[in-house]
């Protein structure tokens, strides 16, 4: 029987046949080594770097939402670098989003180039090159922080025709916003630190794929490098996923209202939210995504005005990251993004919409 997103989120990764007296979600297992059979050796669990029950439960939950077997990592950056380093070899070429997460580009321009991997940067909305000779194409849709959206199905077909592996960074959308594996991607990578867990209290990343050989390479990399999350982080993340549908619903509603407010103001420019009918990515997003994330971007003209705005706002925390229950915003140029000095990424929390609109209006007026 097929269930809707809210039900799937609540029940994802829970024991299929719970015993009487057991909790709904088993607590975290705090153990590094596990008992071995004196003769046969390891059982289901042997050593926490390679096998751990709390981590497996979380991987089952995310896998059910993404639509493919999943490996979790200590952070989103650990997950995406594991994918890149386990797949790419000297002489390979990787295509990365020119407007995607800046730390991935920095890693590629530094570490990957030093290892002999050729890097080409491609804007999320194109123009797209001929992918012939490219080993891996990484897409990020919606792109962070500019929020451009690409047609994953069409680009996956184009890349596959050239013999490339297709990976999609699903951080901004979350698996309730879209399922890249169902759209033709070979692998999904994401930061679970953001909206997936949504409480700003855990670092997490993951890789999902239905390609057993590909995922096996990533798992070997994880085993040998040890980039695993701890038991309590896994349990916190699993607990938080139960409210994902509810949190996203409020965040999307807040984003729709805030984007409309900002777009109507003459002192705010460059408003982007793929849910706005006037947004350049609206048509593709509407066709491809089940819901639009709660992230809005806009330009206040200068770094000084951004500082005044964030100082004046009482409900908007000045902080990096996004997808949490608290509304937050940051000026992206300070982190290395190739954005204008006054460019702001605002992450809508789950506060009441009317309160946020009043607070933003007052803060913009004062700024």
mmCIF file of C-alpha atoms in Angstrom:
data_model
loop_
_atom_site.group_PDB
_atom_site.id
_atom_site.type_symbol
_atom_site.label_atom_id
_atom_site.label_comp_id
_atom_site.label_asym_id
_atom_site.label_seq_id
_atom_site.Cartn_x
_atom_site.Cartn_y
_atom_site.Cartn_z
ATOM 1 C CA UNK A 1 0.000 0.000 0.000
ATOM 2 C CA UNK A 2 1.328 3.420 -0.977
ATOM 3 C CA UNK A 3 1.288 6.156 1.654
ATOM 4 C CA UNK A 4 1.597 9.929 1.445
ATOM 5 C CA UNK A 5 4.655 11.912 2.508
ATOM 6 C CA UNK A 6 3.520 12.675 6.055
ATOM 7 C CA UNK A 7 2.835 9.045 6.843
ATOM 8 C CA UNK A 8 6.055 7.919 5.194
ATOM 9 C CA UNK A 9 8.062 10.416 7.252
ATOM 10 C CA UNK A 10 6.532 9.289 10.541
ATOM 11 C CA UNK A 11 7.075 5.581 9.901
ATOM 12 C CA UNK A 12 10.360 5.673 7.951
ATOM 13 C CA UNK A 13 12.948 3.261 9.294
ATOM 14 C CA UNK A 14 10.911 1.979 12.241
ATOM 15 C CA UNK A 15 11.065 -1.737 13.129
ATOM 16 C CA UNK A 16 8.816 -3.719 10.789
ATOM 17 C CA UNK A 17 7.705 -6.198 13.466
ATOM 18 C CA UNK A 18 8.117 -4.520 16.860
ATOM 19 C CA UNK A 19 7.937 -6.717 19.952
ATOM 20 C CA UNK A 20 5.597 -6.014 22.821
ATOM 21 C CA UNK A 21 7.180 -3.606 25.257
ATOM 22 C CA UNK A 22 9.633 -2.112 22.783
ATOM 23 C CA UNK A 23 9.689 1.643 22.003
ATOM 24 C CA UNK A 24 8.448 2.969 18.662
ATOM 25 C CA UNK A 25 11.954 4.180 17.784
ATOM 26 C CA UNK A 26 14.708 2.204 19.525
ATOM 27 C CA UNK A 27 17.127 4.360 21.475
ATOM 28 C CA UNK A 28 20.709 4.958 20.366
ATOM 29 C CA UNK A 29 23.164 2.124 20.887
ATOM 30 C CA UNK A 30 26.299 3.505 22.534
ATOM 31 C CA UNK A 31 28.917 0.959 21.568
ATOM 32 C CA UNK A 32 32.064 0.865 19.485
ATOM 33 C CA UNK A 33 32.933 -2.870 19.560
ATOM 34 C CA UNK A 34 30.328 -5.653 19.678
ATOM 35 C CA UNK A 35 30.569 -9.274 20.835
ATOM 36 C CA UNK A 36 31.953 -11.645 18.208
ATOM 37 C CA UNK A 37 31.311 -15.330 17.866
ATOM 38 C CA UNK A 38 34.520 -16.979 19.140
ATOM 39 C CA UNK A 39 34.660 -19.219 16.098
ATOM 40 C CA UNK A 40 32.621 -17.594 13.310
ATOM 41 C CA UNK A 41 33.641 -14.012 14.080
ATOM 42 C CA UNK A 42 31.422 -11.002 13.291
ATOM 43 C CA UNK A 43 27.652 -11.107 13.439
ATOM 44 C CA UNK A 44 25.355 -8.337 12.218
ATOM 45 C CA UNK A 45 27.415 -5.820 14.202
ATOM 46 C CA UNK A 46 31.157 -5.981 14.642
ATOM 47 C CA UNK A 47 32.731 -2.533 15.007
ATOM 48 C CA UNK A 48 30.904 0.804 14.890
ATOM 49 C CA UNK A 49 32.984 2.246 12.057
ATOM 50 C CA UNK A 50 31.715 -0.491 9.738
ATOM 51 C CA UNK A 51 28.382 -1.657 11.205
ATOM 52 C CA UNK A 52 26.057 -0.033 13.712
ATOM 53 C CA UNK A 53 22.338 -0.679 14.408
ATOM 54 C CA UNK A 54 21.344 2.947 15.097
ATOM 55 C CA UNK A 55 23.055 4.084 11.903
ATOM 56 C CA UNK A 56 21.370 1.324 9.881
ATOM 57 C CA UNK A 57 17.949 2.398 11.142
ATOM 58 C CA UNK A 58 18.578 5.962 9.990
ATOM 59 C CA UNK A 59 19.870 4.743 6.626
ATOM 60 C CA UNK A 60 16.708 2.696 6.223
ATOM 61 C CA UNK A 61 14.570 5.766 6.961
ATOM 62 C CA UNK A 62 16.344 8.031 4.471
ATOM 63 C CA UNK A 63 16.497 5.251 1.897
ATOM 64 C CA UNK A 64 12.743 4.786 2.066
ATOM 65 C CA UNK A 65 12.230 8.497 1.398
ATOM 66 C CA UNK A 66 14.877 8.834 -1.338
ATOM 67 C CA UNK A 67 13.959 5.588 -3.066
ATOM 68 C CA UNK A 68 17.283 3.771 -2.814
ATOM 69 C CA UNK A 69 19.780 2.180 -0.391
ATOM 70 C CA UNK A 70 21.555 4.838 1.647
ATOM 71 C CA UNK A 71 24.833 5.437 3.475
ATOM 72 C CA UNK A 72 25.040 8.221 6.055
ATOM 73 C CA UNK A 73 28.123 10.315 6.789
ATOM 74 C CA UNK A 74 29.359 12.685 9.458
ATOM 75 C CA UNK A 75 28.425 15.734 7.331
ATOM 76 C CA UNK A 76 27.163 16.660 3.898
ATOM 77 C CA UNK A 77 30.674 17.594 2.840
ATOM 78 C CA UNK A 78 31.950 14.199 3.982
ATOM 79 C CA UNK A 79 29.255 12.549 1.850
ATOM 80 C CA UNK A 80 29.926 14.463 -1.349
ATOM 81 C CA UNK A 81 33.713 14.198 -1.092
ATOM 82 C CA UNK A 82 33.336 10.458 -0.476
ATOM 83 C CA UNK A 83 31.364 10.185 -3.707
ATOM 84 C CA UNK A 84 33.860 12.274 -5.669
ATOM 85 C CA UNK A 85 36.958 10.507 -4.353
ATOM 86 C CA UNK A 86 35.562 6.995 -4.647
ATOM 87 C CA UNK A 87 34.446 7.481 -8.268
ATOM 88 C CA UNK A 88 36.999 9.836 -9.855
ATOM 89 C CA UNK A 89 40.510 8.858 -10.898
ATOM 90 C CA UNK A 90 43.450 10.831 -12.357
ATOM 91 C CA UNK A 91 42.601 11.880 -15.903
ATOM 92 C CA UNK A 92 38.826 11.838 -15.307
ATOM 93 C CA UNK A 93 36.654 14.894 -15.860
ATOM 94 C CA UNK A 94 33.890 16.006 -13.507
ATOM 95 C CA UNK A 95 31.213 18.583 -14.292
ATOM 96 C CA UNK A 96 30.096 20.627 -11.284
ATOM 97 C CA UNK A 97 27.445 23.330 -10.872
ATOM 98 C CA UNK A 98 29.049 26.754 -11.235
ATOM 99 C CA UNK A 99 26.412 28.222 -8.922
ATOM 100 C CA UNK A 100 26.192 25.365 -6.420
ATOM 101 C CA UNK A 101 27.630 24.931 -2.945
ATOM 102 C CA UNK A 102 30.915 26.848 -2.961
ATOM 103 C CA UNK A 103 32.855 24.414 -0.734
ATOM 104 C CA UNK A 104 32.436 21.662 -3.317
ATOM 105 C CA UNK A 105 33.929 23.914 -5.982
ATOM 106 C CA UNK A 106 36.778 24.824 -3.653
ATOM 107 C CA UNK A 107 37.445 21.114 -3.012
ATOM 108 C CA UNK A 108 37.422 20.426 -6.743
ATOM 109 C CA UNK A 109 39.684 23.350 -7.639
ATOM 110 C CA UNK A 110 42.129 22.296 -4.938
ATOM 111 C CA UNK A 111 42.191 18.612 -4.034
ATOM 112 C CA UNK A 112 40.679 17.139 -7.210
ATOM 113 C CA UNK A 113 42.888 19.166 -9.550
ATOM 114 C CA UNK A 114 45.955 18.188 -7.501
ATOM 115 C CA UNK A 115 44.939 14.550 -7.984
ATOM 116 C CA UNK A 116 44.803 15.024 -11.749
ATOM 117 C CA UNK A 117 41.029 15.325 -12.140
ATOM 118 C CA UNK A 118 39.814 17.871 -14.698
ATOM 119 C CA UNK A 119 36.982 20.139 -13.537
ATOM 120 C CA UNK A 120 34.435 21.952 -15.663
ATOM 121 C CA UNK A 121 31.890 24.328 -14.148
ATOM 122 C CA UNK A 122 28.400 24.440 -15.633
ATOM 123 C CA UNK A 123 25.594 26.879 -14.665
ATOM 124 C CA UNK A 124 22.519 25.079 -13.339
ATOM 125 C CA UNK A 125 20.328 26.529 -16.099
ATOM 126 C CA UNK A 126 22.984 26.107 -18.799
ATOM 127 C CA UNK A 127 24.248 26.462 -21.393
ATOM 128 C CA UNK A 128 25.269 22.821 -21.087
ATOM 129 C CA UNK A 129 28.396 21.414 -22.732
ATOM 130 C CA UNK A 130 28.784 18.174 -24.588
ATOM 131 C CA UNK A 131 29.292 15.705 -21.731
ATOM 132 C CA UNK A 132 31.357 13.363 -23.893
ATOM 133 C CA UNK A 133 34.398 12.233 -21.922
ATOM 134 C CA UNK A 134 32.941 13.374 -18.597
ATOM 135 C CA UNK A 135 33.057 10.713 -15.881
ATOM 136 C CA UNK A 136 30.656 12.335 -13.400
ATOM 137 C CA UNK A 137 28.034 15.080 -13.756
ATOM 138 C CA UNK A 138 26.911 16.648 -10.487
ATOM 139 C CA UNK A 139 23.669 18.613 -10.531
ATOM 140 C CA UNK A 140 22.289 20.758 -7.713
ATOM 141 C CA UNK A 141 18.622 21.658 -8.013
ATOM 142 C CA UNK A 142 17.455 24.011 -6.617
ATOM 143 C CA UNK A 143 20.969 25.425 -6.587
ATOM 144 C CA UNK A 144 22.314 26.870 -3.356
ATOM 145 C CA UNK A 145 22.184 29.825 -2.926
ATOM 146 C CA UNK A 146 20.769 31.212 -6.196
ATOM 147 C CA UNK A 147 17.820 28.755 -6.386
ATOM 148 C CA UNK A 148 17.997 28.033 -10.098
ATOM 149 C CA UNK A 149 16.321 24.755 -11.085
ATOM 150 C CA UNK A 150 17.343 22.357 -13.846
ATOM 151 C CA UNK A 151 15.407 19.616 -15.615
ATOM 152 C CA UNK A 152 16.954 16.589 -13.908
ATOM 153 C CA UNK A 153 15.329 14.028 -16.201
ATOM 154 C CA UNK A 154 16.501 15.751 -19.391
ATOM 155 C CA UNK A 155 20.036 16.372 -18.110
ATOM 156 C CA UNK A 156 20.347 12.808 -16.808
ATOM 157 C CA UNK A 157 19.404 11.489 -20.239
ATOM 158 C CA UNK A 158 21.928 13.822 -21.910
ATOM 159 C CA UNK A 159 24.721 12.800 -19.548
ATOM 160 C CA UNK A 160 23.924 9.086 -19.774
ATOM 161 C CA UNK A 161 24.027 9.302 -23.560
ATOM 162 C CA UNK A 162 27.614 10.497 -23.173
ATOM 163 C CA UNK A 163 28.426 7.681 -20.725
ATOM 164 C CA UNK A 164 28.591 9.818 -17.585
ATOM 165 C CA UNK A 165 27.410 9.026 -14.062
ATOM 166 C CA UNK A 166 24.765 11.479 -12.841
ATOM 167 C CA UNK A 167 24.638 12.649 -9.230
ATOM 168 C CA UNK A 168 22.135 15.128 -7.816
ATOM 169 C CA UNK A 169 22.616 17.192 -4.670
ATOM 170 C CA UNK A 170 19.144 17.010 -3.130
ATOM 171 C CA UNK A 171 19.911 19.104 -0.029
ATOM 172 C CA UNK A 172 17.672 22.074 -0.764
ATOM 173 C CA UNK A 173 14.723 20.109 -2.109
ATOM 174 C CA UNK A 174 14.806 17.178 0.384
ATOM 175 C CA UNK A 175 13.378 13.774 -0.612
ATOM 176 C CA UNK A 176 9.862 15.104 0.003
ATOM 177 C CA UNK A 177 10.460 17.825 -2.564
ATOM 178 C CA UNK A 178 11.755 15.568 -5.331
ATOM 179 C CA UNK A 179 13.273 12.140 -5.884
ATOM 180 C CA UNK A 180 16.186 12.404 -8.334
ATOM 181 C CA UNK A 181 16.643 8.621 -8.492
ATOM 182 C CA UNK A 182 13.147 8.353 -9.950
ATOM 183 C CA UNK A 183 14.047 11.095 -12.445
ATOM 184 C CA UNK A 184 17.015 9.206 -13.849
ATOM 185 C CA UNK A 185 19.896 10.105 -11.542
ATOM 186 C CA UNK A 186 22.349 7.353 -10.598
ATOM 187 C CA UNK A 187 23.080 8.711 -7.149
ATOM 188 C CA UNK A 188 21.777 11.299 -4.699
ATOM 189 C CA UNK A 189 24.010 13.151 -2.276
ATOM 190 C CA UNK A 190 22.793 15.585 0.368
ATOM 191 C CA UNK A 191 23.438 17.351 3.609
ATOM 192 C CA UNK A 192 21.034 16.062 6.228
ATOM 193 C CA UNK A 193 22.112 18.935 8.470
ATOM 194 C CA UNK A 194 19.584 21.170 6.722
ATOM 195 C CA UNK A 195 15.825 20.648 6.366
ATOM 196 C CA UNK A 196 15.915 16.850 6.531
ATOM 197 C CA UNK A 197 16.694 16.910 10.259
ATOM 198 C CA UNK A 198 15.737 20.557 10.650
ATOM 199 C CA UNK A 199 16.552 21.357 14.278
ATOM 200 C CA UNK A 200 20.026 22.870 13.842
ATOM 201 C CA UNK A 201 21.510 20.368 16.282
ATOM 202 C CA UNK A 202 23.198 17.710 14.158
ATOM 203 C CA UNK A 203 25.700 17.442 11.297
ATOM 204 C CA UNK A 204 24.804 14.738 8.783
ATOM 205 C CA UNK A 205 25.271 13.753 5.157
ATOM 206 C CA UNK A 206 24.179 10.842 2.994
ATOM 207 C CA UNK A 207 24.568 9.110 -0.361
ATOM 208 C CA UNK A 208 21.709 7.113 -1.919
ATOM 209 C CA UNK A 209 21.848 4.907 -5.013
ATOM 210 C CA UNK A 210 20.259 1.854 -6.602
ATOM 211 C CA UNK A 211 23.586 1.084 -8.290
ATOM 212 C CA UNK A 212 25.040 -1.561 -5.978
ATOM 213 C CA UNK A 213 28.552 -1.352 -7.448
ATOM 214 C CA UNK A 214 28.653 2.429 -7.151
ATOM 215 C CA UNK A 215 27.319 2.433 -3.602
ATOM 216 C CA UNK A 216 29.753 -0.349 -2.734
ATOM 217 C CA UNK A 217 32.677 1.887 -3.722
ATOM 218 C CA UNK A 218 31.322 4.679 -1.537
ATOM 219 C CA UNK A 219 30.828 2.278 1.374
ATOM 220 C CA UNK A 220 34.379 0.989 1.063
ATOM 221 C CA UNK A 221 35.611 4.581 1.111
ATOM 222 C CA UNK A 222 33.577 5.253 4.260
ATOM 223 C CA UNK A 223 34.854 2.139 5.999
ATOM 224 C CA UNK A 224 38.449 2.980 5.227
ATOM 225 C CA UNK A 225 38.269 6.694 6.046
ATOM 226 C CA UNK A 226 35.879 6.456 8.993
ATOM 227 C CA UNK A 227 33.630 9.428 8.155
ATOM 228 C CA UNK A 228 30.644 8.069 10.082
ATOM 229 C CA UNK A 229 28.179 9.927 12.325
ATOM 230 C CA UNK A 230 27.908 8.932 15.976
ATOM 231 C CA UNK A 231 25.031 6.948 17.441
ATOM 232 C CA UNK A 232 23.341 9.881 19.153
ATOM 233 C CA UNK A 233 23.512 12.047 16.018
ATOM 234 C CA UNK A 234 21.923 9.231 14.024
ATOM 235 C CA UNK A 235 19.163 8.838 16.586
ATOM 236 C CA UNK A 236 18.495 12.597 16.706
ATOM 237 C CA UNK A 237 18.308 12.698 12.933
ATOM 238 C CA UNK A 238 15.923 9.721 12.768
ATOM 239 C CA UNK A 239 13.691 11.231 15.441
ATOM 240 C CA UNK A 240 13.576 14.529 13.551
ATOM 241 C CA UNK A 241 12.563 13.009 10.215
ATOM 242 C CA UNK A 242 9.150 12.149 11.655
ATOM 243 C CA UNK A 243 8.154 15.843 11.524
ATOM 244 C CA UNK A 244 9.726 16.562 8.124
ATOM 245 C CA UNK A 245 6.443 16.834 6.243
ATOM 246 C CA UNK A 246 4.935 19.159 8.864
ATOM 247 C CA UNK A 247 8.015 21.390 9.002
ATOM 248 C CA UNK A 248 8.297 21.646 5.230
ATOM 249 C CA UNK A 249 4.632 22.537 4.952
ATOM 250 C CA UNK A 250 4.986 25.563 7.223
ATOM 251 C CA UNK A 251 8.349 26.578 5.743
ATOM 252 C CA UNK A 252 6.937 26.521 2.217
ATOM 253 C CA UNK A 253 3.912 28.563 3.262
ATOM 254 C CA UNK A 254 6.189 31.107 4.942
ATOM 255 C CA UNK A 255 8.446 31.251 1.890
ATOM 256 C CA UNK A 256 5.490 31.920 -0.407
ATOM 257 C CA UNK A 257 4.314 34.805 1.760
ATOM 258 C CA UNK A 258 7.791 36.278 2.277
ATOM 259 C CA UNK A 259 8.719 36.014 -1.416
ATOM 260 C CA UNK A 260 5.524 37.848 -2.349
ATOM 261 C CA UNK A 261 6.225 40.543 0.261
ATOM 262 C CA UNK A 262 9.800 41.050 -0.931
ATOM 263 C CA UNK A 263 8.874 41.042 -4.627
ATOM 264 C CA UNK A 264 6.409 43.870 -4.011
ATOM 265 C CA UNK A 265 8.987 46.146 -2.354
ATOM 266 C CA UNK A 266 10.887 48.661 -4.522
ATOM 267 C CA UNK A 267 13.839 48.617 -2.074
ATOM 268 C CA UNK A 268 14.452 44.870 -2.580
ATOM 269 C CA UNK A 269 15.771 43.424 -5.848
ATOM 270 C CA UNK A 270 16.556 40.016 -7.325
ATOM 271 C CA UNK A 271 13.939 38.073 -5.348
ATOM 272 C CA UNK A 272 14.183 34.352 -6.126
ATOM 273 C CA UNK A 273 11.873 31.572 -5.023
ATOM 274 C CA UNK A 274 10.935 28.851 -7.526
ATOM 275 C CA UNK A 275 7.345 28.899 -6.251
ATOM 276 C CA UNK A 276 6.735 32.434 -7.543
ATOM 277 C CA UNK A 277 5.019 32.430 -10.924
ATOM 278 C CA UNK A 278 7.361 35.232 -11.970
ATOM 279 C CA UNK A 279 10.480 33.208 -11.085
ATOM 280 C CA UNK A 280 12.565 32.004 -14.064
ATOM 281 C CA UNK A 281 12.587 28.465 -12.625
ATOM 282 C CA UNK A 282 8.857 28.311 -11.875
ATOM 283 C CA UNK A 283 7.798 26.137 -14.827
ATOM 284 C CA UNK A 284 10.521 23.500 -14.362
ATOM 285 C CA UNK A 285 10.085 23.454 -10.587
ATOM 286 C CA UNK A 286 6.330 23.043 -10.809
ATOM 287 C CA UNK A 287 6.679 20.126 -13.235
ATOM 288 C CA UNK A 288 9.491 18.386 -11.368
ATOM 289 C CA UNK A 289 8.973 19.039 -7.663
ATOM 290 C CA UNK A 290 6.254 17.969 -5.255
ATOM 291 C CA UNK A 291 6.899 20.994 -3.061
ATOM 292 C CA UNK A 292 9.117 24.068 -3.126
ATOM 293 C CA UNK A 293 11.602 24.472 -0.235
ATOM 294 C CA UNK A 294 11.446 27.287 2.293
ATOM 295 C CA UNK A 295 14.528 29.165 1.063
ATOM 296 C CA UNK A 296 14.267 32.635 -0.494
ATOM 297 C CA UNK A 297 17.081 34.778 -1.888
ATOM 298 C CA UNK A 298 17.145 38.520 -2.547
ATOM 299 C CA UNK A 299 19.450 41.549 -2.714
ATOM 300 C CA UNK A 300 19.462 44.504 -0.324
ATOM 301 C CA UNK A 301 22.065 46.419 -2.292
ATOM 302 C CA UNK A 302 24.973 46.519 0.130
ATOM 303 C CA UNK A 303 26.677 44.651 2.949
ATOM 304 C CA UNK A 304 25.888 47.540 5.306
ATOM 305 C CA UNK A 305 22.158 47.342 4.634
ATOM 306 C CA UNK A 306 22.171 43.585 5.174
ATOM 307 C CA UNK A 307 23.832 44.125 8.556
ATOM 308 C CA UNK A 308 21.252 46.749 9.521
ATOM 309 C CA UNK A 309 18.427 44.452 8.413
ATOM 310 C CA UNK A 310 19.676 41.466 10.407
ATOM 311 C CA UNK A 311 20.325 43.645 13.464
ATOM 312 C CA UNK A 312 16.813 45.091 13.327
ATOM 313 C CA UNK A 313 15.006 41.775 12.828
ATOM 314 C CA UNK A 314 13.953 40.022 16.024
ATOM 315 C CA UNK A 315 12.691 36.776 14.443
ATOM 316 C CA UNK A 316 15.428 36.326 11.830
ATOM 317 C CA UNK A 317 18.624 34.899 13.273
ATOM 318 C CA UNK A 318 21.893 35.863 11.595
ATOM 319 C CA UNK A 319 23.318 32.410 10.898
ATOM 320 C CA UNK A 320 24.549 30.211 8.085
ATOM 321 C CA UNK A 321 22.945 26.880 7.088
ATOM 322 C CA UNK A 322 19.242 26.588 6.263
ATOM 323 C CA UNK A 323 16.168 24.419 6.676
ATOM 324 C CA UNK A 324 15.853 24.746 10.465
ATOM 325 C CA UNK A 325 12.781 25.508 12.547
ATOM 326 C CA UNK A 326 14.066 29.039 13.220
ATOM 327 C CA UNK A 327 14.068 31.605 10.435
ATOM 328 C CA UNK A 328 17.644 32.601 9.637
ATOM 329 C CA UNK A 329 19.543 34.563 7.017
ATOM 330 C CA UNK A 330 23.087 35.315 5.983
ATOM 331 C CA UNK A 331 24.982 37.416 3.452
ATOM 332 C CA UNK A 332 26.490 34.824 1.179
ATOM 333 C CA UNK A 333 29.436 36.828 -0.144
ATOM 334 C CA UNK A 334 31.089 36.662 3.267
ATOM 335 C CA UNK A 335 31.467 32.883 2.882
ATOM 336 C CA UNK A 336 32.993 32.830 -0.578
ATOM 337 C CA UNK A 337 29.930 32.568 -2.819
ATOM 338 C CA UNK A 338 30.203 34.504 -6.056
ATOM 339 C CA UNK A 339 27.278 36.770 -5.204
ATOM 340 C CA UNK A 340 26.655 40.505 -4.960
ATOM 341 C CA UNK A 341 27.651 42.196 -1.657
ATOM 342 C CA UNK A 342 24.005 42.619 -0.612
ATOM 343 C CA UNK A 343 22.803 39.143 -1.628
ATOM 344 C CA UNK A 344 20.878 37.408 1.182
ATOM 345 C CA UNK A 345 19.815 33.783 1.563
ATOM 346 C CA UNK A 346 16.857 33.588 3.920
ATOM 347 C CA UNK A 347 15.730 30.258 5.346
ATOM 348 C CA UNK A 348 12.114 30.273 6.511
ATOM 349 C CA UNK A 349 11.422 28.594 9.825
ATOM 350 C CA UNK A 350 8.123 27.404 11.238
ATOM 351 C CA UNK A 351 7.098 30.608 13.036
ATOM 352 C CA UNK A 352 3.618 32.004 12.389
ATOM 353 C CA UNK A 353 3.495 33.626 8.962
ATOM 354 C CA UNK A 354 1.915 36.877 10.109
ATOM 355 C CA UNK A 355 4.589 37.381 12.766
ATOM 356 C CA UNK A 356 7.388 36.857 10.248
ATOM 357 C CA UNK A 357 5.873 39.254 7.729
ATOM 358 C CA UNK A 358 5.491 41.953 10.385
ATOM 359 C CA UNK A 359 9.060 41.448 11.624
ATOM 360 C CA UNK A 360 10.586 41.511 8.127
ATOM 361 C CA UNK A 361 8.589 44.595 7.169
ATOM 362 C CA UNK A 362 9.742 46.481 10.256
ATOM 363 C CA UNK A 363 13.370 45.359 9.843
ATOM 364 C CA UNK A 364 13.471 46.381 6.165
ATOM 365 C CA UNK A 365 11.971 49.752 7.016
ATOM 366 C CA UNK A 366 14.539 50.337 9.748
ATOM 367 C CA UNK A 367 17.414 49.163 7.530
#
